[in-house]
Amino acid sequence: MTQEATEVVEIPTQLPIVDYLRIGDDPHLAANECAGCQARYFDRRNACARCGKEEFRSVRVADDATLRSFSVVYRAAPGIPVPYVSAIVLTDDGTSVRANVVGLDDPMKAELGMRLRFTTFTCGTDDNGTDCVAFGYAAA
Amino acid sequence: MSDAVWVLGTSMTRFGRYPELDAVDLASRACMDALADGGVTIHDMDVMGAGTLFQSQTGMGQRVQKQIGQTGIPVYNVTNACATGATAIRTVYLSIKAGEAQMGLAFGVEQMGKMGLLRGGAKAEEKVFQAAGRYGAVTGVDGILGTETMPGVFAQAGMEYACDYDGVGFEQFARVAYKNHQHSTLNPLAQYRKEFSMEEIMGSPVQSYPNTLLMCCPTGDGAAAVVLVSEERLRSMPAEVQKRAVKISASVLTSDPWVESGQVQPDVNTLTRNAAAQAYETAGIGPEDLDLVELHDCFATAELIHYDNLGLCEPGGAGEFIDSGGPFRDGRTPVNVSGGLISKGHPIGATGVANVYEVTTHLRGEAGDRQIEGAKVGLTHVIGLGSACGIHILEKAA
């Protein structure tokens, strides 16, 4: 007699939009930092693009940031809500991050040099009921 | 004898829309015209460099040979984003420099039609989220984690400059487009030849602030070609041919070195600065010696920062440079007298060859209504995101 194994697939309630976003009680961004020169990468690298060292460690990226550059996007591919504020922010520990500035009542109120703070929000739900958690930066 | 490489012949199609032709037709036309301009034929060529971005896997060089002459010479089909054309030129340049060729043909072509907005994927509704790609993304991130569209990426490049330096804002970026539209009215090869007021430019639909529609290059079709020749071979040619030849004083290609922000925002600055420094040193000139510049104004925000990257203005002084009229055709260093990508058009693979056509034509004194009088030295610049930068410095025959 054979007994069929029943595989239980646990459906997550939430998933991060990208793997360098850590969600849970303490949402934050994580980077792979070069052990040699501290250059940071959000994806995997074979060797540090700056110094060539092959050792990396995972580090937490600071939540506080400054708006280095932005564009208010009015024209995008179909299905993407506009306008939105696309931004390059510089975190207080010196890491550049690309994300939206969120929470402004008027997108044209974005200002170069404004102080920002990391935040997360739900940006969609799939057929399993799993929420996608994204991140952005709100005026501090 | 110098081992310089010279432009012997050059041509470009008018940029625009050619629904009745294909890219092979356009490229063949530019190649035949460039060969005729140099007084040579495909049978004189030792090497061919063929540049196209969107048809890079179609054997474009060989397809053109079947139209204009199959002589069995080596073909290098190249692609390097918006630096594709400059890269095609460099393959021929390097072959001549290496002594493997005496003469070669390089061309760039693109048929884009009305492609519309480049980059930025349409939002698909995921049935079930599943991590994919190098960042483990469970859905498209464009519009959620910033923008991937070209007008937005280049808007951010310009706004970063505005963050670092005073005197740069919406109006300065708009003035770049004002200038290039104005310049294009004199160029019969430009896709658009219409002048617009500052109000019209600033009031046209915003694509990605600060870039409005009239501050963005159009998509389009077109081709351009150059015939390059070694100094040795040139000196064996008739005096009137030698007189029209234009010297390549520097040919440089760079890629983007590591910068901290490079992983989230393509760096178009450092590799341009590196290429410019290398080109000026090789040519033994400085930016103050340039009589005209054709640079990569895919968006108005891009042109402004390249004034600084190429050393055309004081460090941080790009806003003042455009406000004072420096890059206008009657200014200190005329920039994009062809109308630039913004108005002449930007069929991607053709662009880096077309700007060599433009500068060569001025140095020969053959640019007609748009001629920069007495032009002796000019610079061409293209940037491909990813990134690649091609710079050529050209000099009139002594």
XYZ file of C-alpha atoms in Angstrom:
538
model
C 0.000 0.000 0.000
C 1.274 3.424 -0.803
C 0.461 6.569 0.940
C 0.426 9.748 -1.073
C 2.233 12.617 0.550
C 0.257 15.789 0.696
C 2.351 18.847 0.123
C 1.177 21.847 2.025
C 1.992 25.075 0.268
C 1.861 28.014 2.560
C 0.598 31.100 0.825
C 2.326 34.232 2.089
C 0.132 37.149 3.124
C 2.757 39.614 1.899
C 5.698 39.640 -0.494
C 8.257 42.431 -0.995
C 8.235 43.999 -4.481
C 11.980 43.378 -4.724
C 14.235 41.160 -2.675
C 16.318 44.001 -1.246
C 13.230 45.249 0.586
C 12.898 43.544 3.954
C 9.324 43.530 5.261
C 7.859 42.540 8.611
C 8.037 44.404 11.910
C 10.951 46.552 10.855
C 10.745 47.253 7.126
C 14.003 48.499 5.582
C 16.279 48.151 2.581
C 19.229 45.784 2.645
C 22.297 46.072 0.427
C 25.245 43.812 -0.333
C 28.229 45.794 0.894
C 31.750 45.160 -0.324
C 33.993 44.020 2.510
C 36.868 45.930 0.969
C 35.596 49.372 -0.001
C 32.017 49.483 1.370
C 30.469 50.025 -2.070
C 26.851 48.899 -1.909
C 24.785 46.898 -4.369
C 21.130 45.939 -4.398
C 21.809 42.899 -6.583
C 24.431 40.150 -6.424
C 27.879 40.855 -7.844
C 30.706 38.467 -8.650
C 33.257 41.045 -7.620
C 32.982 44.609 -6.417
C 32.648 46.864 -9.475
C 34.724 49.459 -7.695
C 37.624 47.582 -6.040
C 37.367 44.000 -7.254
C 37.067 42.312 -3.865
C 34.836 39.233 -3.835
C 33.464 39.365 -0.284
C 30.185 41.014 0.559
C 28.056 41.358 3.682
C 24.418 42.297 4.002
C 23.857 45.701 5.584
C 20.836 47.747 6.528
C 20.370 50.965 4.555
C 19.487 54.086 6.566
C 15.845 55.221 6.504
C 16.480 58.960 6.445
C 17.389 60.530 3.142
C 17.673 63.691 1.041
C 16.096 64.262 -2.374
C 19.008 64.457 -4.850
C 17.000 64.488 -8.050
C 13.482 63.909 -9.261
C 11.174 64.018 -12.230
C 7.423 64.387 -12.162
C 6.320 61.731 -14.626
C 3.157 62.554 -16.569
C 3.587 60.094 -19.410
C 4.139 56.398 -18.769
C 3.279 53.040 -20.240
C -0.395 52.026 -20.151
C -1.665 50.979 -16.727
C 0.828 53.025 -14.737
C -0.931 55.767 -12.773
C 0.415 59.281 -13.442
C 1.534 61.756 -12.350
C 4.055 60.441 -9.872
C 7.339 61.708 -8.494
C 10.269 59.526 -9.525
C 13.280 60.235 -7.379
C 16.906 59.532 -6.699
C 17.440 59.882 -2.976
C 20.665 59.795 -1.005
C 20.267 58.078 2.360
C 22.067 59.484 5.371
C 24.577 56.634 5.183
C 25.446 57.548 1.599
C 23.439 55.072 -0.479
C 21.599 56.207 -3.598
C 18.131 54.704 -3.987
C 15.615 54.992 -6.810
C 12.021 55.203 -5.631
C 8.981 57.434 -5.708
C 8.396 60.350 -3.390
C 5.000 59.485 -1.931
C 2.360 61.344 0.041
C 2.616 64.788 -1.587
C -0.800 66.332 -2.261
C 0.708 68.036 -5.332
C 3.628 66.274 -7.087
C 5.054 69.633 -8.140
C 5.718 70.303 -4.446
C 8.754 68.015 -4.610
C 11.862 70.088 -3.942
C 15.507 69.313 -4.488
C 17.226 68.841 -1.147
C 14.035 68.063 0.798
C 14.331 65.685 3.743
C 12.659 62.318 3.349
C 11.947 59.172 5.311
C 11.605 55.586 4.142
C 8.084 54.143 4.133
C 6.278 51.085 2.772
C 2.853 50.594 1.218
C 0.809 47.919 -0.485
C 0.854 48.220 -4.271
C -1.283 45.268 -5.358
C -2.796 41.906 -4.466
C -2.562 38.684 -6.485
C -5.101 35.880 -7.017
C -3.932 34.126 -3.839
C -4.669 37.223 -1.813
C -0.965 37.958 -1.327
C -0.182 41.642 -0.996
C 2.804 43.171 -2.762
C 4.653 45.552 -0.465
C 6.577 48.394 -2.109
C 8.661 51.202 -0.653
C 8.962 54.906 -1.185
C 10.058 58.063 0.581
C 7.756 60.570 2.259
C 8.507 64.125 3.333
C 10.105 63.985 6.791
C 54.277 60.283 -42.396
C 51.464 60.646 -39.879
C 49.272 57.618 -39.274
C 46.132 59.746 -39.023
C 42.781 58.487 -40.274
C 40.690 60.790 -42.438
C 37.059 61.149 -43.443
C 37.043 60.824 -47.218
C 33.318 60.786 -47.913
C 30.120 61.116 -45.929
C 26.389 61.285 -46.354
C 23.120 60.993 -44.490
C 19.499 60.588 -45.466
C 17.108 63.178 -44.218
C 15.825 61.929 -40.872
C 12.094 61.351 -40.724
C 9.597 58.656 -41.527
C 10.039 56.282 -44.450
C 7.211 53.753 -44.282
C 7.789 52.825 -47.931
C 11.453 51.878 -47.368
C 13.205 49.502 -44.987
C 16.400 49.949 -43.010
C 18.451 48.180 -45.696
C 17.192 50.690 -48.283
C 18.023 53.637 -46.045
C 21.492 52.349 -45.149
C 22.284 51.453 -48.758
C 21.307 54.910 -49.906
C 23.564 56.570 -47.315
C 26.439 54.189 -48.148
C 26.211 54.725 -51.917
C 26.122 58.493 -51.398
C 29.068 58.468 -48.981
C 31.147 56.383 -51.396
C 30.273 58.727 -54.271
C 31.072 61.727 -52.084
C 34.552 60.281 -51.524
C 34.995 59.403 -55.212
C 35.397 55.701 -54.439
C 33.308 52.517 -54.641
C 32.603 49.543 -52.429
C 35.357 47.753 -54.356
C 37.904 50.094 -52.762
C 36.782 49.209 -49.224
C 38.801 46.856 -47.022
C 36.407 46.735 -44.075
C 32.844 47.600 -43.108
C 31.352 48.688 -39.759
C 27.568 48.410 -39.520
C 25.578 49.918 -36.673
C 21.940 49.357 -35.765
C 20.277 48.893 -32.419
C 16.835 47.459 -33.072
C 17.917 45.214 -35.962
C 21.246 44.205 -34.467
C 20.679 40.480 -34.991
C 19.819 40.687 -38.675
C 23.288 40.839 -40.223
C 22.706 44.415 -41.331
C 26.181 44.877 -42.829
C 25.878 41.805 -45.021
C 22.346 42.764 -46.056
C 23.603 46.163 -47.194
C 26.481 44.502 -49.071
C 23.931 42.526 -51.039
C 22.477 45.861 -52.165
C 25.692 47.725 -52.925
C 28.391 45.125 -53.555
C 29.475 41.782 -52.070
C 33.242 41.894 -52.107
C 33.965 39.540 -49.233
C 35.483 42.119 -46.884
C 35.110 41.698 -43.115
C 31.930 43.156 -41.638
C 31.590 44.135 -38.022
C 27.933 44.380 -37.037
C 27.905 46.440 -33.867
C 25.418 47.639 -31.298
C 26.146 49.922 -28.357
C 22.873 51.635 -27.432
C 22.819 55.251 -28.630
C 26.592 55.123 -29.178
C 26.101 52.454 -31.872
C 26.979 54.725 -34.809
C 30.135 56.048 -33.175
C 31.118 52.472 -32.380
C 30.681 51.443 -36.029
C 32.991 54.289 -37.030
C 35.540 53.170 -34.471
C 35.666 49.611 -35.778
C 36.719 50.965 -39.155
C 39.018 53.550 -37.570
C 40.767 50.857 -35.513
C 41.146 48.563 -38.526
C 42.939 51.343 -40.390
C 45.017 52.264 -37.338
C 46.020 48.619 -36.954
C 47.220 48.548 -40.538
C 44.739 45.872 -41.613
C 42.822 48.248 -43.850
C 43.563 51.305 -45.946
C 39.972 52.302 -46.482
C 36.650 51.367 -44.925
C 32.965 52.160 -44.819
C 30.993 52.713 -41.611
C 27.287 53.287 -41.409
C 24.517 53.573 -38.865
C 20.841 53.036 -39.521
C 17.579 52.780 -37.673
C 13.979 52.427 -38.617
C 11.876 53.194 -35.594
C 8.658 54.502 -37.095
C 6.410 55.874 -34.400
C 7.651 53.784 -31.510
C 6.544 56.322 -28.935
C 7.882 56.330 -25.409
C 11.037 54.264 -24.992
C 11.453 51.989 -21.973
C 9.111 51.605 -19.064
C 7.049 48.443 -19.332
C 3.258 48.340 -19.499
C 1.801 47.184 -16.219
C 0.734 43.569 -16.348
C -1.698 42.235 -13.771
C 0.102 39.344 -12.112
C -2.039 36.315 -11.380
C 0.342 35.113 -8.710
C 3.333 37.111 -7.498
C 6.604 35.333 -8.121
C 10.086 36.728 -7.656
C 12.063 37.057 -10.891
C 15.180 38.746 -12.218
C 18.276 40.053 -10.486
C 16.272 42.022 -7.949
C 13.696 39.343 -7.237
C 10.907 41.636 -8.437
C 7.406 40.162 -8.103
C 5.865 42.728 -10.447
C 6.960 45.476 -12.853
C 8.595 48.231 -10.830
C 8.342 51.081 -13.370
C 6.216 53.819 -11.854
C 6.387 52.261 -8.370
C 10.121 52.402 -7.680
C 10.827 55.486 -9.767
C 10.820 55.709 -13.540
C 12.481 53.643 -16.232
C 11.289 55.851 -19.105
C 13.902 57.770 -21.051
C 12.391 61.258 -20.607
C 12.315 60.607 -16.857
C 15.796 59.137 -16.537
C 17.311 62.085 -18.402
C 15.127 64.550 -16.506
C 16.683 63.191 -13.326
C 20.188 63.538 -14.795
C 19.468 67.222 -15.433
C 17.789 67.797 -12.083
C 20.774 66.331 -10.264
C 22.887 69.052 -11.905
C 20.273 71.616 -10.831
C 20.591 70.246 -7.294
C 24.352 70.819 -7.309
C 24.550 74.184 -9.093
C 22.636 77.458 -9.045
C 21.089 79.084 -12.065
C 19.697 75.900 -13.601
C 15.985 75.231 -13.835
C 13.012 74.670 -16.108
C 13.730 77.813 -18.133
C 17.356 76.926 -18.857
C 16.369 73.435 -19.994
C 13.610 74.905 -22.176
C 16.071 77.333 -23.762
C 18.149 74.390 -24.997
C 15.111 73.120 -26.931
C 14.340 76.638 -28.144
C 17.848 76.852 -29.611
C 17.808 73.448 -31.278
C 14.380 73.906 -32.843
C 15.562 77.289 -34.124
C 18.777 75.801 -35.528
C 16.878 73.037 -37.330
C 15.019 75.517 -39.522
C 18.259 75.906 -41.494
C 18.895 72.177 -41.929
C 17.140 70.513 -44.893
C 18.057 67.078 -43.464
C 16.285 67.628 -40.142
C 13.156 65.640 -39.290
C 11.469 68.782 -37.962
C 12.213 72.330 -39.125
C 9.904 74.437 -37.049
C 10.765 77.203 -34.643
C 8.900 77.365 -31.327
C 8.681 80.153 -28.755
C 9.817 79.619 -25.170
C 6.145 79.784 -24.156
C 5.225 77.045 -26.617
C 8.075 74.846 -25.418
C 7.348 75.346 -21.715
C 3.624 74.996 -22.336
C 3.751 71.813 -24.402
C 2.596 68.630 -22.621
C 4.888 67.625 -19.779
C 6.363 64.161 -20.347
C 8.625 63.992 -17.343
C 9.137 67.322 -15.647
C 11.134 69.315 -16.529
C 11.077 67.703 -20.000
C 8.032 68.743 -22.011
C 7.173 67.172 -25.365
C 9.143 69.815 -27.296
C 12.188 69.098 -25.124
C 12.290 65.408 -26.149
C 13.788 63.971 -29.336
C 11.353 62.238 -31.686
C 11.670 58.654 -32.867
C 12.273 58.279 -36.577
C 14.022 56.618 -39.481
C 17.313 57.430 -41.146
C 20.841 56.416 -42.017
C 24.272 57.996 -42.264
C 27.608 56.752 -43.572
C 31.279 57.689 -43.645
C 34.212 56.470 -45.704
C 37.487 56.525 -43.765
C 40.932 56.389 -45.306
C 44.488 56.083 -44.060
C 46.817 59.054 -44.384
C 49.080 57.028 -46.649
C 46.300 56.141 -49.073
C 44.882 59.668 -48.978
C 48.223 61.134 -50.058
C 48.080 59.021 -53.211
C 44.790 60.659 -54.215
C 44.187 63.788 -56.339
C 44.743 67.177 -54.660
C 41.064 68.155 -54.824
C 40.120 64.935 -52.993
C 42.730 65.593 -50.317
C 41.430 69.120 -49.861
C 37.945 67.937 -48.923
C 39.193 65.228 -46.561
C 38.719 65.891 -42.847
C 41.154 64.605 -40.252
C 40.021 62.534 -37.286
C 42.203 64.058 -34.577
C 40.714 61.902 -31.849
C 38.405 58.902 -31.719
C 37.471 57.802 -28.224
C 35.063 55.300 -26.716
C 34.526 54.974 -22.971
C 32.222 53.049 -20.655
C 30.892 54.136 -17.291
C 33.318 53.672 -14.413
C 31.923 52.864 -10.954
C 30.159 55.694 -9.188
C 28.078 55.322 -6.055
C 24.751 56.194 -7.663
C 25.430 54.248 -10.847
C 23.375 51.202 -9.878
C 20.148 53.190 -9.589
C 20.678 56.005 -12.104
C 22.739 55.612 -15.298
C 25.756 57.902 -15.088
C 26.089 59.922 -18.302
C 28.598 62.348 -16.830
C 31.767 60.560 -15.760
C 32.291 58.636 -18.989
C 31.684 61.809 -21.022
C 34.223 63.687 -18.934
C 36.734 60.861 -19.303
C 36.176 60.640 -23.058
C 36.477 64.408 -23.466
C 39.718 64.576 -21.475
C 41.176 61.748 -23.547
C 40.001 63.294 -26.832
C 41.343 66.777 -26.047
C 44.691 65.317 -25.043
C 44.971 63.148 -28.146
C 43.980 65.994 -30.452
C 46.210 68.478 -28.627
C 43.403 71.007 -28.340
C 41.065 72.325 -25.665
C 37.340 73.029 -25.629
C 38.060 76.700 -26.339
C 39.410 75.684 -29.763
C 36.143 74.126 -30.921
C 34.225 75.947 -33.655
C 31.187 73.691 -33.338
C 29.936 70.752 -31.302
C 27.284 68.155 -32.061
C 26.398 66.571 -28.733
C 23.847 64.059 -27.484
C 20.728 66.114 -26.740
C 18.254 63.235 -26.559
C 16.460 65.488 -24.076
C 16.985 69.151 -23.252
C 18.083 68.170 -19.740
C 20.869 66.063 -21.255
C 22.338 68.769 -23.466
C 22.693 71.204 -20.599
C 24.806 68.902 -18.438
C 27.076 68.027 -21.343
C 28.131 71.697 -21.695
C 29.842 71.132 -18.384
C 30.963 67.548 -19.074
C 32.680 68.619 -22.315
C 34.242 71.692 -20.715
C 32.336 74.143 -22.921
C 31.501 76.258 -19.854
C 32.982 76.939 -16.445
C 32.407 74.127 -13.920
C 28.817 74.532 -12.693
C 28.190 77.221 -15.294
C 25.901 75.440 -17.767
C 22.904 77.577 -16.844
C 24.814 80.783 -17.397
C 26.254 79.401 -20.651
C 22.830 78.839 -22.234
C 21.377 82.062 -20.759
C 24.218 84.093 -22.264
C 23.723 82.528 -25.706
C 27.030 80.607 -25.677
C 25.785 77.490 -27.538
C 23.619 79.332 -30.096
C 24.964 79.363 -33.671
C 26.224 82.929 -33.220
C 27.570 82.222 -29.726
C 30.962 81.297 -28.314
C 30.714 77.581 -29.107
C 27.805 76.695 -31.403
C 26.181 73.467 -30.208
C 23.892 71.320 -32.360
C 23.592 73.673 -35.311
C 21.993 70.707 -37.118
C 18.999 70.982 -34.802
C 20.348 68.208 -32.615
C 18.529 65.042 -31.721
C 15.640 67.156 -30.439
C 14.739 68.465 -33.893
C 17.007 66.827 -36.464
C 15.848 63.500 -35.056
C 17.372 60.432 -33.439
C 17.154 57.206 -35.444
C 19.375 55.621 -32.846
C 21.992 53.695 -34.842
C 22.392 56.544 -37.325
C 22.944 59.321 -34.793
C 26.629 58.788 -34.051
C 27.463 58.770 -37.766
C 25.161 61.654 -38.649
C 26.921 63.984 -36.239
C 30.253 63.182 -37.939
C 28.530 63.990 -41.249
C 27.380 67.314 -39.818
C 30.741 68.446 -38.471
C 32.588 67.222 -41.579
C 30.217 69.211 -43.790
C 30.927 72.411 -41.849
C 34.696 71.849 -41.876
C 34.508 71.468 -45.652
C 32.553 74.722 -45.882
C 29.662 72.901 -47.550
C 26.899 73.320 -44.964
C 24.892 75.858 -46.958
C 22.537 78.105 -44.975
C 23.592 76.648 -41.650
C 27.371 76.904 -42.323
C 29.436 78.024 -39.342
C 31.813 80.357 -41.140
C 35.480 79.486 -40.977
C 34.957 76.318 -38.935
C 38.247 74.456 -38.521
C 37.725 72.124 -35.557
C 34.615 70.337 -34.343
C 33.593 67.696 -31.833
C 30.937 64.992 -31.939
C 29.546 63.250 -28.869
C 27.074 60.439 -28.295
C 25.969 58.633 -25.172
C 24.382 55.228 -25.026
C 22.784 54.297 -21.732
C 24.320 51.408 -19.982
C 26.660 53.237 -20.699
C 28.908 54.038 -23.677
C 30.276 57.399 -24.803
C 31.797 58.072 -28.207
C 33.669 61.286 -28.995
C 35.328 62.268 -32.261
C 37.329 65.430 -32.831
C 37.546 66.441 -36.472
C 39.873 68.967 -38.108
C 39.815 70.691 -41.440
C 42.613 69.746 -43.829
C 45.535 72.163 -43.468
